[in-house]
Short mmCIF file of C-alpha atoms and ligand atoms in Angstrom, two decimals:
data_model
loop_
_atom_site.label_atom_id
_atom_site.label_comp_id
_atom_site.label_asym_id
_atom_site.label_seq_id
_atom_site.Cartn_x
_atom_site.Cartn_y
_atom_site.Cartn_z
CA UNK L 1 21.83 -4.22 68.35
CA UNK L 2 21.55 -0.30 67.88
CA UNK L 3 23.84 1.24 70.39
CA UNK L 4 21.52 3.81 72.29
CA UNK L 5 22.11 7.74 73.20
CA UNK L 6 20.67 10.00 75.40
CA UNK L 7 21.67 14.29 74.87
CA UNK L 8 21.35 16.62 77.61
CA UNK L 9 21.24 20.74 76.96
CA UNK L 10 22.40 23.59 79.40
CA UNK L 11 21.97 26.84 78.46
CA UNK L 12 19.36 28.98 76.03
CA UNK L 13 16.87 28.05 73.19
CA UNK L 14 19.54 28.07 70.91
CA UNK L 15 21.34 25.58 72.36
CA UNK L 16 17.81 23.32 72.86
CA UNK L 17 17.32 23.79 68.88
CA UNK L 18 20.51 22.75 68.18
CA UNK L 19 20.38 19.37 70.53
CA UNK L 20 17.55 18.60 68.50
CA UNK L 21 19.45 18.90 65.75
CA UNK L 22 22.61 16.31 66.99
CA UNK L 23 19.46 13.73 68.28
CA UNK L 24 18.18 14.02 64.56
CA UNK L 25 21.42 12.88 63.29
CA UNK L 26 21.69 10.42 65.97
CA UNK L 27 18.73 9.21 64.77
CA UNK L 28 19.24 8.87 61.04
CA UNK L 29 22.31 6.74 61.76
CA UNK L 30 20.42 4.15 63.51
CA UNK L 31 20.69 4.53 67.10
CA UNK L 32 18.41 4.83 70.12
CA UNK L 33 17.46 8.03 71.24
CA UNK L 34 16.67 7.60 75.06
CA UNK L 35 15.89 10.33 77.81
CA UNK L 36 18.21 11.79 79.44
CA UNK L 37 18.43 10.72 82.76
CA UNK L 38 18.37 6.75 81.24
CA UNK L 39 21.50 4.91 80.66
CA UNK L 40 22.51 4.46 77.18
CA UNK L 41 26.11 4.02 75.57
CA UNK L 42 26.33 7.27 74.36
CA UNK L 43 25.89 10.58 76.05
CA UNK L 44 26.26 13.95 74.46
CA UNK L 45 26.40 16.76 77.03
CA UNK L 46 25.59 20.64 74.92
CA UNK L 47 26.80 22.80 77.59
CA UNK L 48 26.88 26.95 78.25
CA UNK L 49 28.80 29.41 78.93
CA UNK L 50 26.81 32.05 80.59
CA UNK L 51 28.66 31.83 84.17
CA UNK L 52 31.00 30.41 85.86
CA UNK L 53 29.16 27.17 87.13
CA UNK L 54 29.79 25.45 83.16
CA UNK L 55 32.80 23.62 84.66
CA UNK L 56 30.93 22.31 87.97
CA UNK L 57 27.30 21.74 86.44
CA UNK L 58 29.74 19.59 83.78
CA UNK L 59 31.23 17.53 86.02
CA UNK L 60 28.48 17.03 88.41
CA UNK L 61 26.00 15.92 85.07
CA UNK L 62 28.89 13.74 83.37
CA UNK L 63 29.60 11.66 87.20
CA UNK L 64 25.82 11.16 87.70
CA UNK L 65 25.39 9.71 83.95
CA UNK L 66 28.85 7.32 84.53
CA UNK L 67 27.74 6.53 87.87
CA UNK L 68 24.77 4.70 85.81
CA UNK L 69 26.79 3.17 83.20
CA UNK L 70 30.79 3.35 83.77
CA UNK L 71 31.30 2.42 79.84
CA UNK L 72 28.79 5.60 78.56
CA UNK L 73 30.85 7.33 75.51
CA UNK L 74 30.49 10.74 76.83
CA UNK L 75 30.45 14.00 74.48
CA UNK L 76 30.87 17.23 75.26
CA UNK L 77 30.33 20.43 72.62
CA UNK L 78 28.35 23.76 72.80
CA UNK L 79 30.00 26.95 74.11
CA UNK L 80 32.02 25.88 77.04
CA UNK L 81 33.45 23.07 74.97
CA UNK L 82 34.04 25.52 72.57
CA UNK L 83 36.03 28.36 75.22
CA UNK L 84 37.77 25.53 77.47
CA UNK L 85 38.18 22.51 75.39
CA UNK L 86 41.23 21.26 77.48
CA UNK L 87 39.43 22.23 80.83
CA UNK L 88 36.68 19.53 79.96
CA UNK L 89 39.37 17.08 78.18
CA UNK L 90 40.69 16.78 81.56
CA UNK L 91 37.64 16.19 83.18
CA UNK L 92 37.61 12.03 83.95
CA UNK L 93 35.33 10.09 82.17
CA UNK L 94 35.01 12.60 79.08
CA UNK L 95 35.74 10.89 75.26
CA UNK L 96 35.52 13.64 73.03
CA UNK L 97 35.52 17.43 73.19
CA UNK L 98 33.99 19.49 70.14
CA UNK L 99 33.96 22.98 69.54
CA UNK L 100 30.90 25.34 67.75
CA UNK L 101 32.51 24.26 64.03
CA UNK L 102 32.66 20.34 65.06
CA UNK L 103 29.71 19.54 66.76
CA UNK L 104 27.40 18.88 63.88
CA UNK L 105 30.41 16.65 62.29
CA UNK L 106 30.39 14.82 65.04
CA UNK L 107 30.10 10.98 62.62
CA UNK L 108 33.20 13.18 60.77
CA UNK L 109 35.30 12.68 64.24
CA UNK L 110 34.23 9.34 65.66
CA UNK L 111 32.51 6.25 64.75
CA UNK L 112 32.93 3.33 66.79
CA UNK L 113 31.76 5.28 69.85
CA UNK L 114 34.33 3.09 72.24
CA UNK L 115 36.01 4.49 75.40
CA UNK L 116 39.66 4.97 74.76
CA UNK L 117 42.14 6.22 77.78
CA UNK L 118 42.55 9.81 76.99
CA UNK L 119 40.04 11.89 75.86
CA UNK L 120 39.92 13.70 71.81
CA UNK L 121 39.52 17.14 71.51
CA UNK L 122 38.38 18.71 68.22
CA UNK L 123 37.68 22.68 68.40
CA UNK L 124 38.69 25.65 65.56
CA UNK L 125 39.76 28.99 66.52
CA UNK L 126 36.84 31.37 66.89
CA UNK L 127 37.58 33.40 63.91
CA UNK L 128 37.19 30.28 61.44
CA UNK L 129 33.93 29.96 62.78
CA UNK L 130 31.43 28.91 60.10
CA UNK L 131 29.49 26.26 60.29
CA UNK L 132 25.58 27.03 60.31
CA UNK L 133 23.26 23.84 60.44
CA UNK L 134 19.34 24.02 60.14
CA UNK L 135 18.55 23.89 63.54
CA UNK L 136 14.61 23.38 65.37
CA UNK L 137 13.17 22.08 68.98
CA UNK L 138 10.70 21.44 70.24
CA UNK L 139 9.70 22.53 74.08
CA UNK L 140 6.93 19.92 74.63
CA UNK L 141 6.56 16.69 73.46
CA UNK L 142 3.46 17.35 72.10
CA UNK L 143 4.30 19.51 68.68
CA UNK L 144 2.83 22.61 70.40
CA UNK L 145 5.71 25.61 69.58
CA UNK L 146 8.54 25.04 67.80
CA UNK L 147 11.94 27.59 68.18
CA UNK L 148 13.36 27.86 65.07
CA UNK L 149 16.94 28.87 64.24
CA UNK L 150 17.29 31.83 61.49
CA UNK L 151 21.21 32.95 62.64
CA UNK L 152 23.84 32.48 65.04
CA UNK L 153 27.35 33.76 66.39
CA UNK L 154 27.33 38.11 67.09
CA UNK L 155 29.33 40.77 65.46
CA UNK L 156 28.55 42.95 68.64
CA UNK L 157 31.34 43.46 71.13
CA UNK L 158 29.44 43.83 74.58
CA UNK L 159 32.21 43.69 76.97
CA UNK L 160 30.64 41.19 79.63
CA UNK L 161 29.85 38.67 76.66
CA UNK L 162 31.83 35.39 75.75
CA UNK L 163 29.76 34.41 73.34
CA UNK L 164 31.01 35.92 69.73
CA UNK L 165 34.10 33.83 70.74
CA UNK L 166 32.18 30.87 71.82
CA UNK L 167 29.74 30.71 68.82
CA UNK L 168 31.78 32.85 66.13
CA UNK L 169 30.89 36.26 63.62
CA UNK L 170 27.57 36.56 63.03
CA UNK L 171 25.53 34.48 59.91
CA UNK L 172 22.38 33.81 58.95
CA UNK L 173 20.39 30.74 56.83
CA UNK L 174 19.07 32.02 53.74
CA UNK L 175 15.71 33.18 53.81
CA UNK L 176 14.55 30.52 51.35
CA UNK L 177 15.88 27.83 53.31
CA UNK L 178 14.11 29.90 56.39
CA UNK L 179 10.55 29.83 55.02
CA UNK L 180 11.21 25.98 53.29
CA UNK L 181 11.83 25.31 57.21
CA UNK L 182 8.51 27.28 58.99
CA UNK L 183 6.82 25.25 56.11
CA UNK L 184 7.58 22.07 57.16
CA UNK L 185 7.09 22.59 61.00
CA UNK L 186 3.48 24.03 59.33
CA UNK L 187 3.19 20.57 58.49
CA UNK L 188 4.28 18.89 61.33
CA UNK L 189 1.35 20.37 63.28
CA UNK L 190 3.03 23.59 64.82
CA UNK L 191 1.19 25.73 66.04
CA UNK L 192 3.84 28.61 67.06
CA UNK L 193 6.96 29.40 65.74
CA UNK L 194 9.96 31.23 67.66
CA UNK L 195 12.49 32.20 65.45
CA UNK L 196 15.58 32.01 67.59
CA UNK L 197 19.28 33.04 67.23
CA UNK L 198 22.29 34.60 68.96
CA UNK L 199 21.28 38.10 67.64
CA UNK L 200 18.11 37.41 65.71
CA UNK L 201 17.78 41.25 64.62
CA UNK L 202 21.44 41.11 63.04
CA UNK L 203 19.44 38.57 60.52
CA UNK L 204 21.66 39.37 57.20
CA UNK L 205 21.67 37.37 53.93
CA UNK L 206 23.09 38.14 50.95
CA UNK L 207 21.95 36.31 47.56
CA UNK L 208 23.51 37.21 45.37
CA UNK L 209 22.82 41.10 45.46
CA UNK L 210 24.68 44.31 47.67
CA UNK L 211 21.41 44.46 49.36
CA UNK L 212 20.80 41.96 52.02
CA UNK L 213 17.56 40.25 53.04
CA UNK L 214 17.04 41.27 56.73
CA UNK L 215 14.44 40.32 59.04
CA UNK L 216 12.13 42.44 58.09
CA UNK L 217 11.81 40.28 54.85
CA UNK L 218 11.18 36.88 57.05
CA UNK L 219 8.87 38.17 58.61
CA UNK L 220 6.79 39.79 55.44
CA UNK L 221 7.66 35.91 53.73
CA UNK L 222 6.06 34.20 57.24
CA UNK L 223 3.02 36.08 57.19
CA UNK L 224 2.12 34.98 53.93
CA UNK L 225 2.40 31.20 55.42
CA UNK L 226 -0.46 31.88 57.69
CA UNK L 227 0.77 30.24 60.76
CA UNK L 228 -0.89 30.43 63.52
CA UNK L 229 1.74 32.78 65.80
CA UNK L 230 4.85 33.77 64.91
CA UNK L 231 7.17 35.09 68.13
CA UNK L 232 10.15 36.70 67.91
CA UNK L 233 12.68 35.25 70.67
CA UNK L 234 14.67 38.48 71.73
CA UNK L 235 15.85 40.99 69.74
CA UNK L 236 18.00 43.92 70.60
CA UNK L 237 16.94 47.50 71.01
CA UNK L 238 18.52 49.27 67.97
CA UNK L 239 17.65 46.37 65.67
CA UNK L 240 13.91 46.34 66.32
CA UNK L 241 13.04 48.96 63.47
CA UNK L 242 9.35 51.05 63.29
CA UNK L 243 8.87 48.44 60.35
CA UNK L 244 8.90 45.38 62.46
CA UNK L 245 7.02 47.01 65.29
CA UNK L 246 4.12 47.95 62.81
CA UNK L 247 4.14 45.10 61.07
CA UNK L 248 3.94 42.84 64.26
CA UNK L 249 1.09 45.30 65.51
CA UNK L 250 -0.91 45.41 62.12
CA UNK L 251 -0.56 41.27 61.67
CA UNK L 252 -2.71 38.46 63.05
CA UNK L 253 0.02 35.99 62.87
CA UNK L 254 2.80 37.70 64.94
CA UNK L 255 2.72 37.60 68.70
CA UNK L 256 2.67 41.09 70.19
CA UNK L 257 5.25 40.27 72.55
CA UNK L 258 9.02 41.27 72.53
CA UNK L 259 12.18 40.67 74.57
CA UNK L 260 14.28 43.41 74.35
CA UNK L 261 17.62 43.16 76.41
CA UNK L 262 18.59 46.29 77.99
CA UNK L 263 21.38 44.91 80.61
CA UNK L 264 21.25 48.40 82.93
CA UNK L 265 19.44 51.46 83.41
CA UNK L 266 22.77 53.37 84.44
CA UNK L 267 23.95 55.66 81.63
CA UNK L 268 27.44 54.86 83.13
CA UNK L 269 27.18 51.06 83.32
CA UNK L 270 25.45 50.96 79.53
CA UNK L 271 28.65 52.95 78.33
CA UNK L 272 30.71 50.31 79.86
CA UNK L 273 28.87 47.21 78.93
CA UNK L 274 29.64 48.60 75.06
CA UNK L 275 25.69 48.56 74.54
CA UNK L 276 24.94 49.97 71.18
CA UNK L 277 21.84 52.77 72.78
CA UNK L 278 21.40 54.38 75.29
CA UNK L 279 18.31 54.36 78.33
CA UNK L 280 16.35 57.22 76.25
CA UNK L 281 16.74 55.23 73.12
CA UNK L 282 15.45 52.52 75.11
CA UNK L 283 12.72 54.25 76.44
CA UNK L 284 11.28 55.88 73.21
CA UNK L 285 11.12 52.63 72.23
CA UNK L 286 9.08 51.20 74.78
CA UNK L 287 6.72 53.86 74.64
CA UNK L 288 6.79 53.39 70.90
CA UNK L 289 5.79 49.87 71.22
CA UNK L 290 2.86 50.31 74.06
CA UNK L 291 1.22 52.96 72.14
CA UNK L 292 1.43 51.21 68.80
CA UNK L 293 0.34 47.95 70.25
CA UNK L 294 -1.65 48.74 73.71
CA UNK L 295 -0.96 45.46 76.26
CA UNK L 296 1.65 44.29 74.33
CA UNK L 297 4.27 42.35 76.68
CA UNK L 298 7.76 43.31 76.75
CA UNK L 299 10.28 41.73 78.80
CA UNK L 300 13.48 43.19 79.68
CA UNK L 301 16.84 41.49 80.32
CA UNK L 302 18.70 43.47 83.45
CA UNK L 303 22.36 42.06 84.75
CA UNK L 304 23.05 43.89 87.83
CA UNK L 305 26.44 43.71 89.93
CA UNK L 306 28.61 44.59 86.77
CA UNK L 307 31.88 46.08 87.73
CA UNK L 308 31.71 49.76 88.66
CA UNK L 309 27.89 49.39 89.86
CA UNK L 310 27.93 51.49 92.78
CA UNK L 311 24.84 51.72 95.23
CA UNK L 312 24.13 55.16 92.97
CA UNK L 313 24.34 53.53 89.94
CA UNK L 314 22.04 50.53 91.21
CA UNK L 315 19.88 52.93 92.29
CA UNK L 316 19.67 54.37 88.98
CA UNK L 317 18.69 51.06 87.29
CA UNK L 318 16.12 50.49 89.91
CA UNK L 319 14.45 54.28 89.57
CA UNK L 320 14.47 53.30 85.43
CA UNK L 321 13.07 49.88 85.84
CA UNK L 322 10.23 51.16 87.95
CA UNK L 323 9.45 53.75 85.52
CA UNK L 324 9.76 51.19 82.39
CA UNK L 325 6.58 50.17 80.87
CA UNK L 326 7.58 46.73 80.88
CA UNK L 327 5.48 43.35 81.83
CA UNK L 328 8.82 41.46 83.33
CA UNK L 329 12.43 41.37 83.37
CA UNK L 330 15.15 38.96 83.38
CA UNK L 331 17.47 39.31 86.07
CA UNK L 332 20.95 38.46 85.89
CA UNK L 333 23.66 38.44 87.92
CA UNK L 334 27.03 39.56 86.36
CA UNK L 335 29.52 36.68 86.14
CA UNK L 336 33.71 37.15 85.17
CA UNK L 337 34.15 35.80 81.98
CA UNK L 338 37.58 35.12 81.04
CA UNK L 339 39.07 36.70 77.82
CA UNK L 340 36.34 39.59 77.98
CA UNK L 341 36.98 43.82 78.83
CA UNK L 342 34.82 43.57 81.30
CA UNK L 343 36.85 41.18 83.42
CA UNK L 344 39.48 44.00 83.15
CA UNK L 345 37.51 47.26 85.10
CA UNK L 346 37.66 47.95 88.30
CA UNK L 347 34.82 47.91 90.74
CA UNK L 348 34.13 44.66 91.54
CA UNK L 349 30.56 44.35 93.25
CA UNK L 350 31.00 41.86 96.22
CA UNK L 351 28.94 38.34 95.47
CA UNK L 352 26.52 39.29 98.62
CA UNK L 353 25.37 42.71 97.58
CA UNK L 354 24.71 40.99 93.89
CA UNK L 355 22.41 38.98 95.37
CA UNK L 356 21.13 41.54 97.34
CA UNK L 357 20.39 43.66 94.21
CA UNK L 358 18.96 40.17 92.27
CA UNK L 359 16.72 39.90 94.82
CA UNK L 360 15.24 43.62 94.71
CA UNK L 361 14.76 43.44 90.95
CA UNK L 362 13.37 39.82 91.05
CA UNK L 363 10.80 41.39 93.67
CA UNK L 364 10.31 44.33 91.07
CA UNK L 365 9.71 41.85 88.31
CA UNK L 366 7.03 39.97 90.14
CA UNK L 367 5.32 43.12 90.94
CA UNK L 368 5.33 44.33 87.14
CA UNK L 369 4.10 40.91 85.90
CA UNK L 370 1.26 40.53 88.22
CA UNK L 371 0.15 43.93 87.10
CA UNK L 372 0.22 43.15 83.99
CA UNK L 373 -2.06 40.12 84.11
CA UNK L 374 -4.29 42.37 86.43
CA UNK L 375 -4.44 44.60 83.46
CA UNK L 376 -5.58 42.09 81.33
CA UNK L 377 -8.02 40.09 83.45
CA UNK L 378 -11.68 40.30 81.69
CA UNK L 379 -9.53 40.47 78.18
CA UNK L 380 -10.73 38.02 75.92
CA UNK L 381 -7.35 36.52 74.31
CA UNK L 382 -6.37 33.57 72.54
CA UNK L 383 -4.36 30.97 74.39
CA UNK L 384 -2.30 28.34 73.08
CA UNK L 385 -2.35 25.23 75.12
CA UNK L 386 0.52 23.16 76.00
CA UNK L 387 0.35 19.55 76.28
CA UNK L 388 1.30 20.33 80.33
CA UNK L 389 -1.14 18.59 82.91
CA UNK L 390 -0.39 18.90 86.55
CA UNK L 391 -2.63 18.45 88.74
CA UNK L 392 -6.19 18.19 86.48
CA UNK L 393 -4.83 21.64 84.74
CA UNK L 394 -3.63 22.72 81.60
CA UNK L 395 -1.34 25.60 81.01
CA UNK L 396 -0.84 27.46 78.16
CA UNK L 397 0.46 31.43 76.87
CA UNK L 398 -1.32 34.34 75.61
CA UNK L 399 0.27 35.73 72.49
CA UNK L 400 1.14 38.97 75.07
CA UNK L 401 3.10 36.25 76.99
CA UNK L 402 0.88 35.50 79.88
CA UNK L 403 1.16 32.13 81.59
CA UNK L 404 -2.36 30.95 82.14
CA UNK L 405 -4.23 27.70 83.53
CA UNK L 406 -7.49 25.97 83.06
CA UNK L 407 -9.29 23.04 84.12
CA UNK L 408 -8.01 20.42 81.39
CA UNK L 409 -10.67 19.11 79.54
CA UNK L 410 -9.79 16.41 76.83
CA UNK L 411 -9.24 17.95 73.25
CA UNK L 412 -7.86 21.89 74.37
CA UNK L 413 -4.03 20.96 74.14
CA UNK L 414 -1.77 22.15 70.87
CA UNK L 415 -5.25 24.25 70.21
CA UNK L 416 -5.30 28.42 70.44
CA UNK L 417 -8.61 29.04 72.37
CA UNK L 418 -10.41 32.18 73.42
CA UNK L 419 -9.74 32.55 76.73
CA UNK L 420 -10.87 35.11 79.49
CA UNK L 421 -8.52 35.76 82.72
CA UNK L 422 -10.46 35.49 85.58
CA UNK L 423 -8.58 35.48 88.69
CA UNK L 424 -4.87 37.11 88.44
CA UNK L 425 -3.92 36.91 92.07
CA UNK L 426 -0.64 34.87 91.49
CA UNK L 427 2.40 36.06 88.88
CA UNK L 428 3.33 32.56 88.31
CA UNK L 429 -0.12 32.53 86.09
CA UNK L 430 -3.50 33.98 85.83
CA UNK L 431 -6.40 31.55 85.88
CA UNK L 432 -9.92 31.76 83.88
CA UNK L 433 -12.09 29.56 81.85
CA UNK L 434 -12.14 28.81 77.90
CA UNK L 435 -14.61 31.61 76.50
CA UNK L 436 -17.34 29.54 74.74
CA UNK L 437 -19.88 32.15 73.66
CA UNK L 438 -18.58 33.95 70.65
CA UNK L 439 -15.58 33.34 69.45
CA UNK L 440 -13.14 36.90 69.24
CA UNK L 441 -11.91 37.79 65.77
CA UNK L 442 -9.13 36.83 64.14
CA UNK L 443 -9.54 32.45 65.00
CA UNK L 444 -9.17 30.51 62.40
CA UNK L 445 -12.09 27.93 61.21
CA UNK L 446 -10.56 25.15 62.65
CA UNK L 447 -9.98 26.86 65.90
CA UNK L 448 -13.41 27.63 66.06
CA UNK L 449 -14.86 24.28 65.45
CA UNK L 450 -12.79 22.72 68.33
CA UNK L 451 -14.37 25.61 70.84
CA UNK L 452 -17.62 24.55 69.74
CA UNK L 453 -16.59 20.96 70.50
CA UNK L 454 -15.66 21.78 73.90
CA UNK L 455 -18.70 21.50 76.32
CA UNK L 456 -17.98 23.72 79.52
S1 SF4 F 501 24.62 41.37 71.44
FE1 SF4 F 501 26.16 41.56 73.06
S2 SF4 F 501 25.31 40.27 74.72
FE2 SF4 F 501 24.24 39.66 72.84
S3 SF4 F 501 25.46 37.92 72.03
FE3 SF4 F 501 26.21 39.79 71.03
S4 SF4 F 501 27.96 40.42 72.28
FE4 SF4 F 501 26.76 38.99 73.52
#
């Protein structure tokens, strides 16, 4: 009988594509993919590094799945595996250990898949960091969006950030194998395609010539593909050129939506955090972006309680953020990460006022995003819905990035629909009905048809 796994990610999209990846393998050899959460003989835990909880979250997850099945082979690989291999060898209950060069050679390291009495750990030193596999997920089980990995590891030296050692120097596939890729999740029945990496705007590739192909050049390639919306996961501030910003705005396939990180809004702090701009830089470009593409969304990444962050220089952030022509941010709170310069400075913000501060700019962040869907209630936009019920509704984004819900009615999922916003009252998601008059430009025939089909 097939011997059955079940994989389990922690962590960001990268990390989700790359699970994907390890259950495809899994699957080619013949065994059982099962849900996580159901007990099977193998269990493959992709874990993060982000903060400080990796170890507990890993223990806690691996005792709940043994506690199921005492014999489960258990796995562990992804970033923590790759920083504190011998931390999670130790851990009771864990088989085998792999690092960021290992984990897609995983048949390469073990095949009989039988507890032993100590666990194996297989990691390379970050510097001989290479491997790069295709990587894709999925983020609902019906084939709705699809993120899609173009690069991974960082060249950048930020000095809060573990993850150039966890993950390696930065690389990217080549474009051809790219665009063979967005083709064939075309023809799975994709509808949107993230393309998702460590630093996706470091994409670099060189064939064969001293130029390289950058991103810039996927993105001219994916147009040509015609799918339906192309969104760029996050992509730093001095990487997103006036070429990418007029191409998005200028294209019907590319989602005018971006994530740019900006960490702190404290000239000090920036310095510090080894950010490659500054908050004027960042500013320009914000203003760049609304008035080349008018209700575009634009998220913002924010870590607040980094060393040295003094009431003044919170206040500075907040004063920036409130300014910032921005629909939401992404707050988090700083977390000591061994082996980093950060780690190092003095300052350190006491864990009570950081949650103090996460709290403010949480409150700031629902404020921005709930008027931002205000400004876009009566906008006729196209949705794409997600194969989501709960409770009789259907939930599905705007290509600006607003969450919205509808009455489900059979047919609308993995389908972009006009859509108008008609209540905005909540910044969890604006509600409104599928627009069934005329159809707004720029939907595609088939699109079209299925509003028609739709009786209201
Ligand atoms: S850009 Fe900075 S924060 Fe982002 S992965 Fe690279 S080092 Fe880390």
């Amino acid at each position: 009988m097939a011997k059955s796994v079940s994989l389990h990610t922690l962590g960001c999209k990268l990390n989700y594509s790359e699970t994907s990846t390890l259950a495809g393998k899994f699957n080619s050899n013949g065994f059982e993919l099962k849900e996580y959460g159901e007990k099977s003989d193998i269990f493959v835990l992709n874990t993060c590094s982000v903060t400080d909880n990796a170890d507990k979250e890993c223990r806690q997850i691996i005792r709940s799945v043994l506690n199921k099945n005492p014999i489960t082979y258990i796995i562990v690989t992804g970033c923590y595996a790759q920083l504190q291999p011998n931390e999670i060898a130790e851990i009771h209950g864990v088989d085998l250990v792999l690092g960021a060069n290992e984990k897609f050679r995983l048949f390469d390291y073990v095949n009989d898949f039988e507890k032993k009495e100590l666990s194996c750990v297989f990691t390379s030193p970050s510097n001989e960091i290479t491997n790069l596999d295709y990587a894709y997920s999925s983020d609902v089980e019906f084939r709705t969006r699809a993120f899609l990995k173009i690069q991974d590891g960082c060249d950048y030296n930020c000095s809060f950030c573990t993850i150039p050692l966890a993950r390696g120097k930065s690389r990217s596939l080549p474009l051809n194998t790219v665009i063979e890729n967005a083709k064939k999740l075309l023809e799975l029945g994709y509808k949107e395609i993230v393309l998702t990496g460590v630093n996706t705007g470091d994409y670099k590739y060189y064939n064969g010539s001293a130029k390289p192909e950058k991103l810039i050049d996927i993105l001219y390639d994916l147009e040509k593909l015609n799918i339906p919306r192309i969104r760029i996961s996050s992509i730093e501030p001095n990487l997103l050129t006036d070429e990418i910003i007029n191409l998005v705005s200028s294209s019907n396939n590319f989602c005018k939506h971006f994530h740019i990180p900006l960490q702190s809004g404290d000239p000090e702090t920036l310095k510090l955090m080894r950010r490659r701009y500054n908050r004027d830089m960042y500013k320009e470009l914000i203003e760049k972006i609304n008035n080349k593409i008018p209700g575009a969304g634009i998220g913002a990444d924010v870590i607040i309680g980094f060393p040295g962050e003094t009431d003044e220089r919170f206040s500075n952030t907040l004063k920036f953020l409130k300014e910032l022509n921005v629909s939401y941010l992404h707050v988090f709170s700083y977390s000591e990460r061994r082996n980093t310069y950060a780690v190092t400075l003095p300052g350190r913000v006491d864990i009570n006022i950081r949650k103090q501060r996460s709290k403010v700019l949480r409150e700031l962040s629902n404020s921005k995003r709930l008027k931002f869907y205000q400004k876009n209630s009566e906008n006729i936009q196209n949705v794409l819905f997600e194969s989501v019920k709960e409770d009789g509704y259907i939930y599905g984004f705007t290509d600006n990035y607003i969450k919205v819900r509808t009455k489900y009615k059979e047919g609308i999922e993995n389908n972009i629909l006009p859509f108008k916003i008609t209540e905005s009252e909540n910044y969890l998601y604006a509600e409104g009905d599928i627009f069934n008059n005329k159809p707004p430009k720029n939907l595609s025939y088939e699109n079209i048809q299925t509003t028609e089909r739709i009786t209201l």
